[in-house]
Short mmCIF file of C-alpha atoms in Angstrom, two decimals:
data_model
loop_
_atom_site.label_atom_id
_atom_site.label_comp_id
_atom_site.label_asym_id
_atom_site.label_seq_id
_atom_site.Cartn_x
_atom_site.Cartn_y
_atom_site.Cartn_z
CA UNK A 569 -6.89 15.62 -10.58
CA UNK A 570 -5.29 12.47 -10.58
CA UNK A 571 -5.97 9.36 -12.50
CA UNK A 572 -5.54 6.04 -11.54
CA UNK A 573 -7.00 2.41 -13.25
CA UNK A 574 -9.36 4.98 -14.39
CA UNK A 575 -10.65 6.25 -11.15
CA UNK A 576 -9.94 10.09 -10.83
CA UNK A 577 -8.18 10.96 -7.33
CA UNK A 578 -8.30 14.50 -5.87
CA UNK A 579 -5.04 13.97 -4.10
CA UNK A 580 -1.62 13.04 -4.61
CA UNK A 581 -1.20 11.57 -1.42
CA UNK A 582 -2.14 8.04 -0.34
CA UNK A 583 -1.92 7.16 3.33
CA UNK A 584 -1.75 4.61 5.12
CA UNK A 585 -3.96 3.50 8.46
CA UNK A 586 -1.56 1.65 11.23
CA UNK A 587 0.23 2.99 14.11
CA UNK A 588 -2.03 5.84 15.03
CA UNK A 589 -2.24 6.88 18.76
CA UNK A 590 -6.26 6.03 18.41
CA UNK A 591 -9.37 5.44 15.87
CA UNK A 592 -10.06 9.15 16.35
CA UNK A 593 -6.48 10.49 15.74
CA UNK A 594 -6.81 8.21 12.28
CA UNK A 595 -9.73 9.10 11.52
CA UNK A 596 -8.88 13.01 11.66
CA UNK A 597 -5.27 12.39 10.09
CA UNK A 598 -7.28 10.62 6.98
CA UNK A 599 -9.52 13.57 6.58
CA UNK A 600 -7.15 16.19 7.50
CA UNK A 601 -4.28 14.95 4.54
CA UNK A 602 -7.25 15.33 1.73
CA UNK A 603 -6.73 11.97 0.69
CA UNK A 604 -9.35 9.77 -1.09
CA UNK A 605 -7.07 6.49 -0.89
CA UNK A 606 -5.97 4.71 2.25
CA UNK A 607 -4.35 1.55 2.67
CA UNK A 608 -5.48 -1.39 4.59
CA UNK A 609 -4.14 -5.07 5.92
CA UNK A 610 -5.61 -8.17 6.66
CA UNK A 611 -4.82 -10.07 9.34
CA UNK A 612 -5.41 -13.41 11.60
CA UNK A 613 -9.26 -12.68 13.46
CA UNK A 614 -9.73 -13.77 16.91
CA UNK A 615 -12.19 -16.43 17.29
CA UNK A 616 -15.31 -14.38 18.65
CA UNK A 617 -13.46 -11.15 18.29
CA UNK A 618 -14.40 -8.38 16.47
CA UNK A 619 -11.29 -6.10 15.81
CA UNK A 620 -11.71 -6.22 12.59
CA UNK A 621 -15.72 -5.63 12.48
CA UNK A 622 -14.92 -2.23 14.39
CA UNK A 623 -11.83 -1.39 11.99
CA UNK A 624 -13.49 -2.15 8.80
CA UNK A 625 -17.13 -0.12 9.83
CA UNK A 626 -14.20 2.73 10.72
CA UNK A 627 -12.56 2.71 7.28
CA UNK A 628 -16.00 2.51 5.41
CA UNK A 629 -16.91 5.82 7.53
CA UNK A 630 -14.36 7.47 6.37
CA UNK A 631 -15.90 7.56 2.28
CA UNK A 632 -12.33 6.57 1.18
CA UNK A 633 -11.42 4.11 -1.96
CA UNK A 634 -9.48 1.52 -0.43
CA UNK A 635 -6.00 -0.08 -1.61
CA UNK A 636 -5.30 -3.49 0.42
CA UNK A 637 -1.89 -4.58 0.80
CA UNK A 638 0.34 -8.09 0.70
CA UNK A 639 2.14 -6.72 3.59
CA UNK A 640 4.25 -9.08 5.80
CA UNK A 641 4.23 -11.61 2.88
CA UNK A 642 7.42 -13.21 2.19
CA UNK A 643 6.47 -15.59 -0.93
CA UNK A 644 4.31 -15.54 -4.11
CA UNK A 645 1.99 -18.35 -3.05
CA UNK A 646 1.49 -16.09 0.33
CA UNK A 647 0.90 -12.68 -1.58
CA UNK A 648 -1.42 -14.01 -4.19
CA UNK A 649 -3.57 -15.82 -1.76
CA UNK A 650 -3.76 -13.12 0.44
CA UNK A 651 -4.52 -10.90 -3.00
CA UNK A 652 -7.31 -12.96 -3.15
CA UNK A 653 -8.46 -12.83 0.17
CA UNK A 654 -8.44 -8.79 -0.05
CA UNK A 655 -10.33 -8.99 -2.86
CA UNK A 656 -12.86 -10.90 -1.70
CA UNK A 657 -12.89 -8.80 1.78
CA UNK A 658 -12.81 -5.26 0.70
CA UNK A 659 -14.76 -5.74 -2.95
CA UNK A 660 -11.66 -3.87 -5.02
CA UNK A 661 -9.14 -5.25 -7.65
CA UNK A 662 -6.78 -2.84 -6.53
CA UNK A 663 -4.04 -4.56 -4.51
CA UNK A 664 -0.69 -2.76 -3.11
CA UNK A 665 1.37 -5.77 -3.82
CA UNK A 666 4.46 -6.51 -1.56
CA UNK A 667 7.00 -9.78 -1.17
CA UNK A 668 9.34 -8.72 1.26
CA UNK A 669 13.03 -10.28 0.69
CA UNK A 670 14.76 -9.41 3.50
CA UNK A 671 13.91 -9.22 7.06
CA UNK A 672 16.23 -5.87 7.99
CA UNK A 673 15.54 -3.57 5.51
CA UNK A 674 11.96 -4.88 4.20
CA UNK A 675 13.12 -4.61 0.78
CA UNK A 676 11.35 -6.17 -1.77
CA UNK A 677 11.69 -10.01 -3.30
CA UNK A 678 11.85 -8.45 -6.81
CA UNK A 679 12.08 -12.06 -8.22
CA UNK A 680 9.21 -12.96 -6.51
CA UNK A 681 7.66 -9.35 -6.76
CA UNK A 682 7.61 -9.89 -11.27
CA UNK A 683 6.03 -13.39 -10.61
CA UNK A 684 3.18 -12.50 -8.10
CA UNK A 685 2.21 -9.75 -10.20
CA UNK A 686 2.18 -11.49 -13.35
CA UNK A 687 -0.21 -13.79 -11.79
CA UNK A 688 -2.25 -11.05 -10.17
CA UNK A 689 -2.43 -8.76 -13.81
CA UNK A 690 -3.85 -12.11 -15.33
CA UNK A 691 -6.45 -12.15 -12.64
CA UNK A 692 -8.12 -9.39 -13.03
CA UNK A 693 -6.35 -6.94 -10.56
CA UNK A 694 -5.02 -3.65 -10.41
CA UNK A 695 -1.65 -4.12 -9.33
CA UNK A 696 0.37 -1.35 -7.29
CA UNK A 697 4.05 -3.07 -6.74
CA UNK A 698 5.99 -1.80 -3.71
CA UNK A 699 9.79 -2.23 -5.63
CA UNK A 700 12.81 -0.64 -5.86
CA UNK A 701 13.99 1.94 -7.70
CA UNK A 702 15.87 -0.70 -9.94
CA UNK A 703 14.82 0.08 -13.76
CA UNK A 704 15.37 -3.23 -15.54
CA UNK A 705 12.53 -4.43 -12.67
CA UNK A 706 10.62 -1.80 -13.33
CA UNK A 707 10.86 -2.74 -17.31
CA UNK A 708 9.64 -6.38 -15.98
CA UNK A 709 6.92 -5.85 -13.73
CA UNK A 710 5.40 -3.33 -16.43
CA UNK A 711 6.04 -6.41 -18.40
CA UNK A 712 3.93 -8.94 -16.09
CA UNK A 713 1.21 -6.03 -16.58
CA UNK A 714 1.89 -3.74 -14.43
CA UNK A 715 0.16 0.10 -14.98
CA UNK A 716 1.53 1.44 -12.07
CA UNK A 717 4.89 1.74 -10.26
CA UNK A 718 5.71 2.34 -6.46
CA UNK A 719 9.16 2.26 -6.07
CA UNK A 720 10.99 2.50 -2.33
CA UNK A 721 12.84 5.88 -1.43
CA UNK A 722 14.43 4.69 2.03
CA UNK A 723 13.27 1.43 3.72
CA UNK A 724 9.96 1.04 4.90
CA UNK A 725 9.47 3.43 8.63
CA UNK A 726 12.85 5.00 8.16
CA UNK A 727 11.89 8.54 7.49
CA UNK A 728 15.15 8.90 5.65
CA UNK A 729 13.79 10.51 2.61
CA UNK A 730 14.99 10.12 -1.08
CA UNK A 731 18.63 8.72 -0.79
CA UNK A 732 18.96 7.88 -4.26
CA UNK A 733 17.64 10.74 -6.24
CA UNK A 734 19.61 9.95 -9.22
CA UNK A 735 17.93 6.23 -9.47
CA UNK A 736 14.79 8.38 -8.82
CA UNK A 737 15.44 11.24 -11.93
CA UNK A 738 16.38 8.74 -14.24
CA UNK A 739 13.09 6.24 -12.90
CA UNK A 740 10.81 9.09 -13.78
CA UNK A 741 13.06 9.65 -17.28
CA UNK A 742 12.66 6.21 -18.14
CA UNK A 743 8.72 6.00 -17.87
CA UNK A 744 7.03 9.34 -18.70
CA UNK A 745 3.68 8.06 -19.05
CA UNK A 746 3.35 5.10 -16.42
CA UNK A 747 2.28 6.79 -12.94
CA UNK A 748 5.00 6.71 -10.41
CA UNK A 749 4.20 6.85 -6.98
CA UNK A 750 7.00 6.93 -4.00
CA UNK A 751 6.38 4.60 -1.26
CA UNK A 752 8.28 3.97 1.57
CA UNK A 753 10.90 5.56 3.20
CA UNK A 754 9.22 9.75 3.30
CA UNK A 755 9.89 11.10 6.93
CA UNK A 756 8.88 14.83 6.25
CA UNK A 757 6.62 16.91 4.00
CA UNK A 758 9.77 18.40 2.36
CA UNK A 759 10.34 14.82 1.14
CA UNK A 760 6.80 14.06 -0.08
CA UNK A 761 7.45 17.87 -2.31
CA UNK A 762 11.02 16.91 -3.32
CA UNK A 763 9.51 13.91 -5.29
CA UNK A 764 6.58 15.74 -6.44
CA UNK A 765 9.04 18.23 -7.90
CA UNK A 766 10.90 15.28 -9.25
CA UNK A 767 7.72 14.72 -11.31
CA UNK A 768 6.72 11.83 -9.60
CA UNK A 769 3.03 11.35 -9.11
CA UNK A 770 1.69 10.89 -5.79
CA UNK A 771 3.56 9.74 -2.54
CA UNK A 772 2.40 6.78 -0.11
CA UNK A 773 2.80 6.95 3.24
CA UNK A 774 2.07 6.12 6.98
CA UNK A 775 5.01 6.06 9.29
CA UNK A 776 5.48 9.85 9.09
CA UNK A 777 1.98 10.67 10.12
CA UNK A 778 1.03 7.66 12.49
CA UNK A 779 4.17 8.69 14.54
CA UNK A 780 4.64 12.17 14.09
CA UNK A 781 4.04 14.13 17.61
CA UNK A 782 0.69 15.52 16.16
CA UNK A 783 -0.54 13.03 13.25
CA UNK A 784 -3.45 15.54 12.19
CA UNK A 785 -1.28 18.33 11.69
CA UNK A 786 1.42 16.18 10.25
CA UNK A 787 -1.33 14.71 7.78
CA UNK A 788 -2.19 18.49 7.09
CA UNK A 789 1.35 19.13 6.14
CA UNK A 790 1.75 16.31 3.71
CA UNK A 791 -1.17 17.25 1.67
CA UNK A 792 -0.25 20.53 1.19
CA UNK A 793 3.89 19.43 0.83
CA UNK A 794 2.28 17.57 -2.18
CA UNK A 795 0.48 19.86 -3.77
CA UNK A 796 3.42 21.91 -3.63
CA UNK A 797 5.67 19.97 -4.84
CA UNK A 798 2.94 19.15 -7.93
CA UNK A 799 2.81 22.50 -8.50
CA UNK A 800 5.97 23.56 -8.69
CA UNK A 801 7.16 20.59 -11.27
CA UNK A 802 4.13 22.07 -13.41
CA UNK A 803 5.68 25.50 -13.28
CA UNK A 804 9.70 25.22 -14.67
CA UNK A 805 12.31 25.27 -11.34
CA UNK A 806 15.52 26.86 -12.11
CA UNK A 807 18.45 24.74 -12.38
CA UNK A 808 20.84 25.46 -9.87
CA UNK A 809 24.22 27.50 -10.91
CA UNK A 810 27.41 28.52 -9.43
CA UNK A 811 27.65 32.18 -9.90
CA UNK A 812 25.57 35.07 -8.59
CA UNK A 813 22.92 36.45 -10.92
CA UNK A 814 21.53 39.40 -9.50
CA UNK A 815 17.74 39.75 -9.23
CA UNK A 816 17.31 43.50 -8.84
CA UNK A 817 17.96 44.92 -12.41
CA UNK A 818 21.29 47.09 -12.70
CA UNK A 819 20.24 49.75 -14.84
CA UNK A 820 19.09 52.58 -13.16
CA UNK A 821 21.06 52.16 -10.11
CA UNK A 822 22.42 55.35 -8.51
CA UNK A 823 26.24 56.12 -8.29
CA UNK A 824 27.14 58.02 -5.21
CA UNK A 825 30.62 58.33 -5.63
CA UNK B 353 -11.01 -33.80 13.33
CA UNK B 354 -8.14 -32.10 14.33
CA UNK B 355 -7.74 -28.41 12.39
CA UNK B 356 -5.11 -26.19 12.77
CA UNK B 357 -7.04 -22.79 12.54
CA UNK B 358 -5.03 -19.07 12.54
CA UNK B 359 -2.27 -21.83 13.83
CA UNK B 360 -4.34 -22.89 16.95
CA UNK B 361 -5.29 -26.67 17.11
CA UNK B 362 -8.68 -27.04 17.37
CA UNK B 363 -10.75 -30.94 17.93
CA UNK B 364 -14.19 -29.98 16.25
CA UNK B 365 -16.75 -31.96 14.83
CA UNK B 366 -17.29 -29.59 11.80
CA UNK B 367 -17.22 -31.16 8.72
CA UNK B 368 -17.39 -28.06 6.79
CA UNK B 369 -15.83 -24.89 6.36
CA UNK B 370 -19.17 -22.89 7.69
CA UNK B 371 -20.03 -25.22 10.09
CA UNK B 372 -16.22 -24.83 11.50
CA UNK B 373 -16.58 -20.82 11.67
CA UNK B 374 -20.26 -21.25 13.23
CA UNK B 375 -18.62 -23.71 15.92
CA UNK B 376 -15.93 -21.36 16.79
CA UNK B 377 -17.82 -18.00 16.84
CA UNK B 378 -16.28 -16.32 13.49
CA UNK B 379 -19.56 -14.23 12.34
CA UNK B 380 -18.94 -11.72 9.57
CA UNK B 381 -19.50 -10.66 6.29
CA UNK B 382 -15.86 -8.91 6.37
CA UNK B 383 -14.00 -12.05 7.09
CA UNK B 384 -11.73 -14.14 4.82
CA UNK B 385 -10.70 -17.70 4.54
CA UNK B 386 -8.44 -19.94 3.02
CA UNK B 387 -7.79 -23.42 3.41
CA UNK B 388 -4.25 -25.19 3.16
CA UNK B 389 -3.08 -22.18 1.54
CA UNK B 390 -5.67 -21.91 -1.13
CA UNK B 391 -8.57 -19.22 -1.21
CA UNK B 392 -11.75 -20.51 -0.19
CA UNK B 393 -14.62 -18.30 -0.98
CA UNK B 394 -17.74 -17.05 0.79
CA UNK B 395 -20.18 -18.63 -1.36
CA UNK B 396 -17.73 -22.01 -1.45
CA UNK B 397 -17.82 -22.32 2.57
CA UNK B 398 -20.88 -24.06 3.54
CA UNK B 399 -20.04 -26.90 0.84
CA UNK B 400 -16.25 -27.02 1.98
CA UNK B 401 -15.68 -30.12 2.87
CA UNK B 402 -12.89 -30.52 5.51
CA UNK B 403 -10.56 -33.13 6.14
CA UNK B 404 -8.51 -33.94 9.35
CA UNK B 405 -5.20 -31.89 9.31
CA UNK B 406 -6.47 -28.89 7.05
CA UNK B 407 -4.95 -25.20 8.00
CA UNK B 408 -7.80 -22.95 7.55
CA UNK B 409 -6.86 -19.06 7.69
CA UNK B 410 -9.54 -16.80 8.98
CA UNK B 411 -8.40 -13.31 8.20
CA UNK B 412 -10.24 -9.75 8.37
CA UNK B 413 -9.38 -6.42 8.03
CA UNK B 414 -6.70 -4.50 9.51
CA UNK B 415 -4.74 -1.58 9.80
CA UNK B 416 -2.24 -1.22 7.27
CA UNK B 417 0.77 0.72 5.14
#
């Protein structure tokens, strides 16, 4: 198990809910990844539309603890009210928090990203940051009261996997007992288990699944990716060495000439 | 009064915030709304009063990463 604000999560894997092919094909992915959290938006309703009626009674069917996000917002004043707005919409304190700072590679305002959470912590909510894998923000937004960090691997929908597994190592160094989750920037399951071996704690994503030729089996693959990679952190890997070491003992072995 | 809402104009005679999402056919317990930036509560909306200019956001769930 993994904990959370308290709550107790079956799996390492969070997911998120846009870009699927249908309702059905998310709805399967969701249950097929073994999840328990997914992540959700809010947007601008339609005057006598009901989009988000049918999505919401969709995501409630599906039994899952929900984690809104700030997505799309590019201030503090935005993020917070939006925060707020979450809250009030999806009855949870829990709030993936994210103030975008630049329009190509969605990476995060972390000026902006310390101040919005500092004002969120004080409010009352759980705060998940979307950041970088810059330490001395990591140091602030634990700061502003911060309990959990998600740190960027790759920019958002890139599917390039962990490019900077140094900043990564020494992340997880620096913070051995704040939970550490990896969002943004997986494309495969062999990512999600590299930073699982890494000792990170659970991986968020959505790109990887929503778009992957088959979503449910691609959801499938991610859960189990993570509770490989889990596993095999708790178990001792080998460090890696230059020089042959043969695995089949030598004594014993016949001479024929 | 003229009300910019979800960054439509609108001329309505609401003068609150519920009688405004009555008027144009927002019915919901999963909706959201802020006025002029600043959270406006369920409970809050049917003594909201509005004024002429006010940017109400009407927001509801949606899929997200």
């Amino acid at each position: 198990m993994f904990e959370l604000f308290g709550t107790s999560l079956p799996s390492r894997l969070l997911l998120g809910t846009a870009q699927y092919p249908s309702p059905a094909i998310l709805a399967d992915a969701v249950k097929a990844s073994g999840t328990s959290v997914v992540t959700v938006s809010l947007r601008r309703e339609m005057a006598g539309g009901r989009a988000g009626e049918k999505f919401w009674s969709l995501i409630r069917s599906l039994g899952m603890r929900i984690l809104p996000n700030t997505a799309g917002c590019h201030s503090v004043k935005e993020a917070v009210t939006t925060a707020k707005m979450a809250r009030e919409v999806f009855g949870t304190s829990w709030i993936k928090l994210e103030v975008i700072g630049n329009h190509d590679t969605l990476q995060p305002d972390v000026f902006g990203l310390v101040e919005a959470a500092r004002i969120l912590c004080e409010d009352g909510f759980s705060v998940f940051p979307y950041t970088t894998d810059d330490l001395v923000v990591a140091e602030r937004l634990l700061e502003a009261g911060c309990r959990v960090l998600m740190p960027w691997c790759a920019p958002i929908g890139s599917a390039l996997g962990p490019v900077n597994m140094t900043a990564l190592r020494s992340m997880r160094g620096h913070f051995p007992g704040v939970p550490l989750i990896v969002d943004a920037g997986l494309g495969r399951p062999s990512h999600a288990a590299t930073v699982l071996e890494l000792g990170f704690d659970a991986v968020l994503l959505n790109t990887a699944v929503a778009r992957a030729g088959d979503p449910v089996g691609m959801a499938r693959a991610f859960g189990k990716a993570v509770d490989a990679g889990r596993e095999a952190f708790l178990s001792g890997m080998l460090e890696p060495r230059d020089v042959a070491v043969p695995s089949t003992p030598t004594i014993g072995r016949a001479v024929f000439s | 009064m003229k009300l910019i809402v979800n960054g439509e104009v609108h001329e309505v005679a609401a003068a609150t915030l519920a009688e405004l999402l009555a008027a144009l056919d927002y019915d919901g317990d999963w909706l959201a709304t802020a006025v002029n930036s600043d959270v406006v509560h369920k409970a809050r909306r049917a003594e909201f009063q509005l004024s002429d200019g006010d940017r109400i956001e009407i927001l509801s769930p949606m899929q997200g990463g």
